XYZ file of C-alpha atoms in Angstrom:
554
model
C 78.548 -30.041 192.935
C 80.340 -27.191 194.640
C 81.222 -26.495 198.285
C 81.661 -22.859 199.297
C 81.621 -23.348 203.064
C 83.345 -26.049 205.085
C 82.016 -26.974 208.531
C 83.422 -29.221 211.244
C 81.609 -32.411 210.278
C 82.715 -32.266 206.659
C 86.266 -31.408 207.695
C 86.295 -34.353 210.134
C 85.391 -36.679 207.260
C 88.208 -35.165 205.192
C 90.676 -35.875 207.999
C 89.498 -39.477 208.347
C 89.651 -40.038 204.584
C 93.105 -38.458 204.428
C 94.341 -40.695 207.256
C 92.844 -43.768 205.566
C 94.488 -42.995 202.235
C 97.864 -42.406 203.863
C 97.538 -45.641 205.824
C 96.747 -47.611 202.673
C 99.922 -46.253 201.054
C 102.267 -46.127 204.056
C 104.493 -48.923 202.731
C 104.877 -47.119 199.429
C 106.043 -44.007 201.301
C 108.442 -46.146 203.350
C 109.947 -47.500 200.126
C 110.984 -43.975 199.064
C 113.634 -43.806 201.763
C 116.814 -42.408 200.186
C 119.156 -44.918 201.795
C 118.456 -48.538 200.795
C 118.570 -49.563 204.459
C 115.873 -51.729 206.097
C 114.557 -48.919 208.271
C 112.712 -46.592 205.919
C 109.912 -45.494 208.221
C 108.617 -42.144 206.951
C 105.316 -43.697 205.884
C 104.979 -45.591 209.139
C 105.646 -42.482 211.211
C 103.298 -40.269 209.218
C 100.610 -42.956 209.277
C 100.754 -43.427 213.049
C 100.830 -39.660 213.594
C 97.890 -38.944 211.276
C 95.925 -41.875 212.681
C 96.339 -40.431 216.168
C 94.946 -37.115 214.951
C 92.054 -38.806 213.117
C 91.093 -40.838 216.184
C 90.937 -37.683 218.294
C 88.762 -36.054 215.630
C 86.459 -39.083 215.502
C 85.896 -38.721 219.231
C 85.015 -35.029 218.915
C 83.019 -34.592 215.693
C 80.899 -31.428 215.723
C 79.690 -28.642 213.453
C 82.248 -26.043 214.597
C 85.321 -26.507 212.381
C 87.586 -24.620 214.777
C 86.863 -27.098 217.561
C 87.432 -30.055 215.235
C 90.761 -28.450 214.335
C 91.708 -28.253 218.011
C 91.033 -31.993 218.350
C 93.115 -32.741 215.262
C 96.008 -30.635 216.529
C 95.890 -32.284 219.960
C 95.813 -35.816 218.557
C 98.635 -35.122 216.128
C 100.746 -33.451 218.791
C 100.726 -36.423 221.141
C 100.886 -39.064 218.409
C 103.688 -37.459 216.382
C 106.552 -39.846 215.581
C 109.765 -39.115 213.726
C 110.656 -35.892 211.951
C 107.996 -36.421 209.297
C 105.288 -36.975 211.907
C 106.342 -33.926 213.924
C 106.367 -31.718 210.811
C 102.922 -33.054 209.861
C 101.668 -32.202 213.347
C 103.095 -28.687 213.072
C 101.480 -28.144 209.660
C 98.061 -28.876 211.121
C 98.827 -27.105 214.374
C 99.254 -23.838 212.473
C 96.252 -24.677 210.291
C 94.051 -25.333 213.327
C 95.233 -22.217 215.152
C 94.199 -20.142 212.147
C 90.606 -21.463 212.172
C 90.010 -22.121 215.877
C 87.427 -19.323 216.313
C 85.521 -20.098 213.114
C 82.357 -22.201 212.897
C 82.984 -22.752 209.176
C 85.482 -21.532 206.599
C 85.385 -20.272 203.027
C 87.794 -21.312 200.295
C 90.001 -18.288 201.048
C 90.035 -19.033 204.786
C 90.836 -22.690 204.121
C 93.767 -21.786 201.874
C 95.015 -19.152 204.321
C 94.922 -21.752 207.105
C 97.115 -24.119 205.060
C 99.591 -21.258 204.581
C 99.568 -20.575 208.339
C 100.382 -24.242 208.871
C 103.401 -23.929 206.606
C 104.672 -20.925 208.583
C 104.335 -22.840 211.850
C 106.116 -25.910 210.463
C 109.046 -23.884 209.095
C 109.493 -22.209 212.485
C 109.512 -25.611 214.222
C 112.438 -26.887 212.127
C 115.788 -25.481 213.175
C 117.347 -25.753 209.712
C 114.604 -26.149 207.088
C 115.717 -28.084 204.013
C 114.103 -27.453 200.644
C 113.117 -30.458 198.569
C 111.267 -32.017 201.492
C 107.706 -32.157 202.838
C 108.137 -28.500 203.826
C 108.622 -27.448 200.212
C 105.657 -29.482 198.977
C 103.438 -28.027 201.717
C 104.640 -24.473 200.973
C 104.145 -24.680 197.212
C 100.738 -26.329 197.547
C 99.523 -23.770 200.090
C 100.723 -20.851 197.976
C 98.834 -22.210 194.984
C 95.789 -22.680 197.188
C 95.804 -18.987 198.118
C 96.048 -18.015 194.439
C 93.227 -20.387 193.472
C 90.984 -19.206 196.312
C 91.103 -15.643 194.953
C 89.469 -16.932 191.759
C 87.258 -19.731 193.062
C 84.833 -19.834 195.966
C 84.438 -23.602 195.461
C 86.658 -25.427 197.956
C 86.710 -28.499 195.700
C 88.303 -26.480 192.890
C 90.810 -24.972 195.314
C 91.706 -28.430 196.643
C 92.192 -29.649 193.075
C 94.673 -26.833 192.457
C 96.434 -27.562 195.741
C 96.923 -31.197 194.759
C 98.004 -30.309 191.233
C 100.739 -28.069 192.622
C 101.659 -30.565 195.370
C 102.305 -33.191 192.680
C 104.359 -30.754 190.627
C 106.340 -29.688 193.682
C 106.915 -33.317 194.635
C 108.257 -34.013 191.147
C 110.661 -31.067 191.582
C 112.119 -32.314 194.885
C 114.961 -34.241 193.170
C 116.082 -30.953 191.595
C 116.361 -29.376 195.047
C 117.957 -32.345 196.822
C 120.647 -33.955 194.620
C 120.620 -37.157 196.653
C 116.991 -37.736 195.631
C 117.933 -37.401 191.968
C 120.894 -39.725 192.357
C 118.785 -42.435 193.958
C 115.851 -41.825 191.625
C 113.092 -41.100 194.137
C 110.937 -38.150 195.203
C 110.781 -36.952 198.795
C 108.967 -39.493 200.967
C 107.467 -36.931 203.376
C 106.108 -34.881 200.491
C 104.561 -38.015 199.015
C 102.918 -38.799 202.351
C 101.423 -35.311 202.534
C 100.111 -35.680 198.989
C 98.277 -38.857 200.005
C 96.624 -36.940 202.854
C 95.539 -34.164 200.493
C 94.226 -36.711 197.978
C 92.090 -38.134 200.752
C 90.754 -34.643 201.474
C 89.738 -34.161 197.850
C 88.135 -37.588 197.570
C 85.921 -36.790 200.557
C 84.963 -33.394 199.144
C 83.992 -35.065 195.852
C 82.185 -37.906 197.579
C 84.541 -40.478 196.103
C 85.739 -43.677 197.762
C 89.406 -44.496 198.281
C 90.928 -47.731 199.625
C 90.071 -48.230 203.289
C 92.589 -49.015 206.012
C 93.812 -52.607 205.846
C 94.759 -54.692 208.855
C 97.311 -52.108 210.019
C 95.305 -51.375 213.147
C 95.430 -55.028 214.134
C 99.176 -55.144 213.572
C 99.708 -51.945 215.548
C 97.778 -53.431 218.451
C 99.819 -56.625 218.320
C 103.066 -54.670 218.385
C 101.851 -52.543 221.286
C 100.728 -55.601 223.196
C 104.046 -57.366 222.682
C 105.935 -54.276 223.828
C 103.699 -54.043 226.888
C 104.383 -57.673 227.775
C 108.140 -57.183 227.426
C 108.079 -54.187 229.762
C 105.787 -55.815 232.299
C 108.033 -58.855 232.534
C 110.775 -56.776 234.181
C 108.718 -55.549 237.158
C 106.921 -57.122 240.101
C 103.399 -56.366 241.229
C 104.621 -55.192 244.620
C 106.673 -52.504 242.865
C 103.518 -50.832 241.563
C 102.974 -48.048 244.101
C 99.983 -46.450 242.374
C 97.857 -49.348 241.236
C 95.084 -47.796 239.163
C 95.627 -46.403 235.677
C 92.993 -43.676 235.631
C 91.903 -41.856 232.494
C 89.082 -39.348 232.258
C 87.994 -36.193 230.518
C 86.438 -33.106 232.076
C 84.076 -30.921 230.106
C 84.799 -27.460 231.508
C 81.464 -25.924 232.394
C 81.540 -24.838 236.022
C 82.096 -21.450 237.619
C 85.581 -22.444 238.798
C 88.299 -20.829 236.668
C 90.487 -23.447 235.009
C 94.234 -22.935 235.428
C 96.183 -25.749 233.766
C 99.312 -25.313 235.927
C 97.282 -25.448 239.160
C 95.185 -28.341 237.825
C 98.322 -30.342 237.004
C 100.017 -29.463 240.294
C 96.987 -30.488 242.382
C 96.609 -33.788 240.552
C 100.333 -34.552 240.842
C 99.809 -34.899 244.594
C 97.407 -37.789 243.971
C 99.672 -40.085 241.923
C 102.319 -40.267 239.226
C 102.661 -40.703 235.432
C 100.441 -37.648 235.092
C 99.535 -36.357 231.650
C 97.194 -33.372 231.201
C 96.104 -32.102 227.778
C 93.526 -29.337 227.564
C 91.824 -26.846 225.321
C 89.103 -24.301 225.932
C 86.396 -26.921 226.470
C 87.875 -30.244 227.543
C 90.684 -31.493 229.783
C 92.068 -34.987 229.164
C 93.804 -36.642 232.119
C 95.960 -39.764 232.481
C 97.278 -40.591 235.974
C 98.392 -43.595 238.001
C 96.770 -43.287 241.419
C 96.082 -45.448 244.435
C 92.751 -43.716 245.030
C 91.258 -42.925 241.607
C 88.046 -41.635 243.184
C 89.944 -38.665 244.589
C 91.175 -37.804 241.093
C 87.657 -37.992 239.692
C 86.266 -35.895 242.546
C 88.874 -33.225 241.910
C 88.205 -33.203 238.178
C 84.498 -32.895 238.820
C 85.016 -29.573 240.600
C 85.780 -28.082 237.179
C 82.883 -29.609 235.244
C 81.263 -32.864 234.209
C 83.229 -36.093 233.776
C 83.159 -37.896 230.432
C 84.846 -41.038 229.097
C 86.040 -42.608 232.344
C 88.444 -45.553 232.290
C 90.099 -47.147 235.331
C 92.347 -50.227 235.110
C 93.797 -52.197 238.020
C 97.441 -52.436 236.950
C 98.293 -55.072 239.560
C 95.629 -57.370 238.161
C 96.797 -56.657 234.623
C 100.371 -57.417 235.589
C 99.361 -60.673 237.283
C 97.524 -61.777 234.162
C 100.517 -60.966 231.956
C 103.421 -62.500 233.902
C 101.663 -64.933 236.220
C 102.724 -62.999 239.315
C 101.281 -64.486 242.525
C 102.155 -61.566 244.747
C 99.522 -59.091 243.594
C 97.723 -58.828 246.928
C 100.445 -57.051 248.855
C 99.399 -53.868 250.642
C 100.829 -50.778 248.969
C 98.866 -48.194 250.924
C 101.824 -47.593 253.228
C 104.348 -47.070 250.405
C 105.348 -43.419 250.145
C 105.445 -41.628 246.827
C 108.949 -41.744 245.400
C 110.901 -38.572 246.103
C 111.712 -36.436 243.097
C 115.384 -36.607 242.145
C 117.460 -33.679 240.944
C 118.163 -35.275 237.549
C 116.505 -37.959 235.483
C 117.852 -39.281 232.194
C 115.585 -40.661 229.477
C 117.295 -42.585 226.704
C 115.940 -44.242 223.562
C 117.410 -47.597 222.589
C 116.578 -50.581 220.408
C 117.841 -53.977 221.535
C 117.833 -55.441 225.036
C 121.611 -55.336 225.291
C 121.814 -51.665 224.334
C 119.019 -50.875 226.797
C 120.969 -52.626 229.545
C 124.092 -50.691 228.557
C 122.336 -47.353 228.970
C 120.861 -48.405 232.306
C 124.258 -49.573 233.546
C 125.833 -46.162 232.905
C 123.063 -44.109 234.464
C 119.886 -43.913 232.360
C 116.786 -43.573 234.566
C 114.256 -44.650 231.935
C 114.941 -46.343 228.599
C 112.292 -46.111 225.892
C 112.289 -49.034 223.491
C 112.652 -47.562 220.028
C 114.967 -46.444 217.280
C 115.039 -47.345 213.601
C 111.619 -48.453 212.284
C 110.050 -47.772 215.696
C 110.309 -44.094 216.582
C 108.573 -43.297 219.894
C 105.758 -40.760 219.791
C 105.638 -37.455 221.609
C 103.281 -39.087 224.103
C 105.692 -42.007 224.685
C 108.443 -39.521 225.551
C 106.101 -37.465 227.768
C 105.233 -40.597 229.745
C 108.934 -41.431 230.134
C 109.572 -37.908 231.428
C 106.836 -38.387 234.029
C 108.236 -41.789 234.981
C 111.736 -40.359 235.469
C 110.271 -38.212 238.283
C 112.979 -35.551 238.457
C 113.318 -31.790 238.608
C 115.399 -31.768 235.414
C 115.013 -34.410 232.727
C 117.747 -34.996 230.160
C 116.644 -36.778 226.979
C 118.999 -38.744 224.732
C 117.104 -39.487 221.466
C 120.052 -41.402 219.929
C 118.472 -41.101 216.492
C 118.174 -38.044 214.252
C 114.554 -38.943 213.519
C 113.558 -38.763 217.205
C 115.076 -35.392 218.145
C 112.077 -33.347 216.971
C 109.592 -35.523 218.880
C 111.747 -35.087 221.992
C 111.704 -31.312 221.509
C 107.939 -31.418 221.102
C 107.580 -33.441 224.316
C 109.703 -30.824 226.066
C 107.131 -28.176 225.133
C 104.226 -30.235 226.514
C 105.431 -30.947 230.068
C 105.965 -28.601 233.002
C 109.307 -30.062 234.089
C 112.614 -28.600 232.977
C 113.729 -30.728 230.032
C 117.045 -30.715 228.190
C 117.271 -32.492 224.827
C 120.797 -33.563 223.930
C 120.766 -33.946 220.104
C 122.397 -37.390 220.018
C 121.905 -39.013 216.611
C 123.406 -42.429 217.320
C 123.793 -44.930 220.143
C 127.550 -44.229 220.513
C 126.825 -40.498 220.744
C 124.206 -41.158 223.417
C 126.620 -43.300 225.415
C 129.365 -40.693 225.129
C 126.974 -37.974 226.305
C 125.719 -40.060 229.219
C 129.271 -40.782 230.379
C 129.874 -37.006 230.408
C 126.938 -36.443 232.758
C 127.920 -35.240 236.228
C 125.167 -35.106 238.895
C 127.192 -32.551 240.858
C 126.936 -30.012 238.033
C 123.999 -27.705 237.364
C 121.623 -28.400 234.501
C 123.143 -25.847 232.131
C 126.662 -27.161 232.711
C 125.545 -30.739 232.052
C 123.801 -29.600 228.874
C 127.056 -28.075 227.636
C 129.264 -31.009 228.688
C 126.982 -33.685 227.254
C 126.460 -31.855 223.969
C 130.206 -31.318 223.679
C 130.751 -35.068 224.204
C 128.819 -35.864 221.009
C 131.794 -34.740 218.941
C 134.222 -37.014 220.778
C 132.973 -40.226 219.173
C 132.583 -41.547 215.617
C 129.776 -43.944 214.711
C 129.907 -46.803 212.215
C 127.103 -49.219 211.309
C 126.795 -52.398 209.292
C 123.424 -53.212 207.732
C 122.068 -54.637 204.486
C 120.537 -53.099 201.353
C 116.857 -53.640 200.626
C 117.037 -52.614 196.952
C 119.422 -51.895 194.096
C 120.615 -48.294 193.988
C 123.493 -45.961 193.279
C 124.391 -43.429 195.964
C 127.476 -41.211 196.187
C 128.779 -43.057 193.148
C 128.610 -46.423 194.923
C 126.652 -49.161 193.121
C 124.734 -51.212 195.661
C 122.741 -54.385 194.985
C 119.809 -55.701 196.960
C 121.210 -57.858 199.783
C 124.664 -56.250 199.860
C 126.100 -55.419 203.263
C 126.872 -51.728 203.670
C 129.234 -49.870 205.985
C 127.908 -46.486 207.115
C 130.310 -43.919 208.554
C 128.643 -40.936 210.279
C 125.497 -41.356 208.197
C 127.233 -41.867 204.834
C 127.555 -45.199 203.044
C 131.276 -45.720 202.568
C 131.735 -49.422 201.743
C 129.742 -52.397 200.483
C 130.354 -56.102 200.205
C 128.548 -59.371 199.618
C 130.048 -60.551 202.917
C 129.063 -59.116 206.298
C 132.495 -59.440 207.910
C 134.285 -57.995 204.889
C 132.018 -54.916 205.014
C 132.745 -54.581 208.736
C 136.509 -54.823 208.265
C 136.515 -52.390 205.345
C 134.494 -49.866 207.340
C 136.818 -50.083 210.342
C 139.825 -49.515 208.072
C 138.008 -46.456 206.705
C 137.158 -45.022 210.135
C 140.139 -45.726 212.372
C 143.162 -43.425 212.360
C 146.233 -42.838 214.538
C 144.214 -40.881 217.103
C 141.712 -43.690 217.694
C 142.143 -45.139 221.176
C 139.006 -47.181 221.900
C 137.022 -49.384 219.488
C 133.682 -50.494 220.876
C 131.843 -53.171 218.911
C 128.136 -53.568 219.695
C 126.944 -56.691 217.887
C 123.365 -57.325 216.853
C 120.950 -60.212 216.984
C 122.063 -61.625 213.606
C 125.813 -61.663 214.420
C 127.189 -65.092 215.317
C 129.772 -65.617 218.029
C 132.296 -66.765 215.398
C 131.800 -63.507 213.482
C 132.242 -61.451 216.654
C 135.412 -63.364 217.597
C 136.880 -62.967 214.126
C 136.150 -59.259 214.059
C 137.740 -58.765 217.487
C 140.806 -60.714 216.350
C 141.038 -58.511 213.245
C 140.895 -55.329 215.343
C 143.535 -56.518 217.794
C 145.893 -57.417 214.955
C 145.222 -54.418 212.735
C 144.972 -51.695 215.374
C 147.470 -52.688 218.038
C 147.414 -49.382 219.909
C 143.644 -49.299 220.317
C 141.629 -50.958 223.092
C 138.820 -53.212 221.827
C 135.559 -53.611 223.767
C 132.711 -55.997 222.900
C 129.043 -55.679 223.896
C 126.030 -57.749 222.920
C 123.476 -55.114 221.918
C 121.013 -57.645 220.489
C 119.806 -54.873 218.156
C 117.833 -55.719 215.000
C 118.715 -54.569 211.451
C 122.281 -53.514 212.292
C 124.736 -56.411 212.553
C 127.399 -54.204 214.111
C 127.528 -50.711 215.577
C 131.024 -49.274 216.015
C 131.991 -46.546 218.445
C 135.407 -45.064 217.766
C 136.931 -42.733 220.374
């Protein structure tokens, strides 16, 4: 069997098979995390991102491969989580852009599209690092172009692409010494290889393991998160009571202008999200009169896939609220503020800390649970301000925040905070009297005024930076590097503080997690007061998972 032309329906099946294969192996990809910490989430992020793209494709299967590519790009864009998920979305964004006008593609066009995806992904990363998913994608695409010059059969080209992807993946430890030291290949590159293997299996007509119960688990997590959020609001606080989702197939004589479309709809509610391509507009809005939104959308074409939920009724069902019948017609739309601050935090105590010092919206997330581009977009809409400042507080969320910035119409500033202490330091530097650019400078500058320490546990035996670590050891991480280890949690914490604190240290903030006992917190505070007499010690219950203690040293 040979395939010399690839249409949209066959490509859609390749995407679905690739997403399935990645999903079945997501835990394996997670296990390749360089640090032996309990938050290796590359596989999880890539899986959720690719699944989002595959679902969008499933809803828009057609013969025209360019239009299927647009659906894939759109789904990946909004579902992208973590650096690996964002890079994956950029790879297929460039791929899809290259084929968007084509009804089908040849082997040479397919290979050229993969190479275009690589170019787009490299441009999206501020400082590309070789030995990562980028390298694997680049080497595989280059080999695909070479193979396509000799073979018109797309199956043979895909075989060569995978052969080179495997070879490139095996070379990643030679490009990144830390991979060699730990004895693993790059996790993102491995995830991409699983996607490509799914592509080839579909082209050959072979079966690969189907998705397990991951979808069920994802839904349970989402539901639990929804319940937690709903429990903090009252039904009478819901100004726009109907969550309205619909799609418009553009087919009328009225010229579609996305900026005007978004502006007009923004007058009818809040939490507005508009995603469009040449044929379809997808809308999410919270409105008090959803019919008006539908009527407006209908002026541009026919309505498809309507969904309207009464959020007051949903809230009543979730928290047992008995005040869902209050009249909200007279409530005015909240006035847009000059600034809104969106922060990411994991742990109820840390969330409360950010809110207490000025965060407008706090997204639940962090290690193991990176918010998607769409999650951040929704938080931007909720913040309802002329200028939105985002504090990712995790290096693996910065790219998704930047991607969300490119999707919305509001002015958005992303402060590249990599840790919770950095985010808090930046937020304390915020001054509402300053202009946006001045706040950007001041808050970014504040990141360098604080040092971050973390105590967590190892999930496997390893050797890193010459330090032998056993499964279950407690590790002290100073600015992203493992500096100390111990069988005892408190001993690791004390050793790390001794490593981090110097004569210039004035404030020691200890944020203790959900697994830290009060006795441990008291003993650690007593140690700090005795050992570092000139420093002020502050204690906060962050209730964060995975990290027993987070230290902020100023």
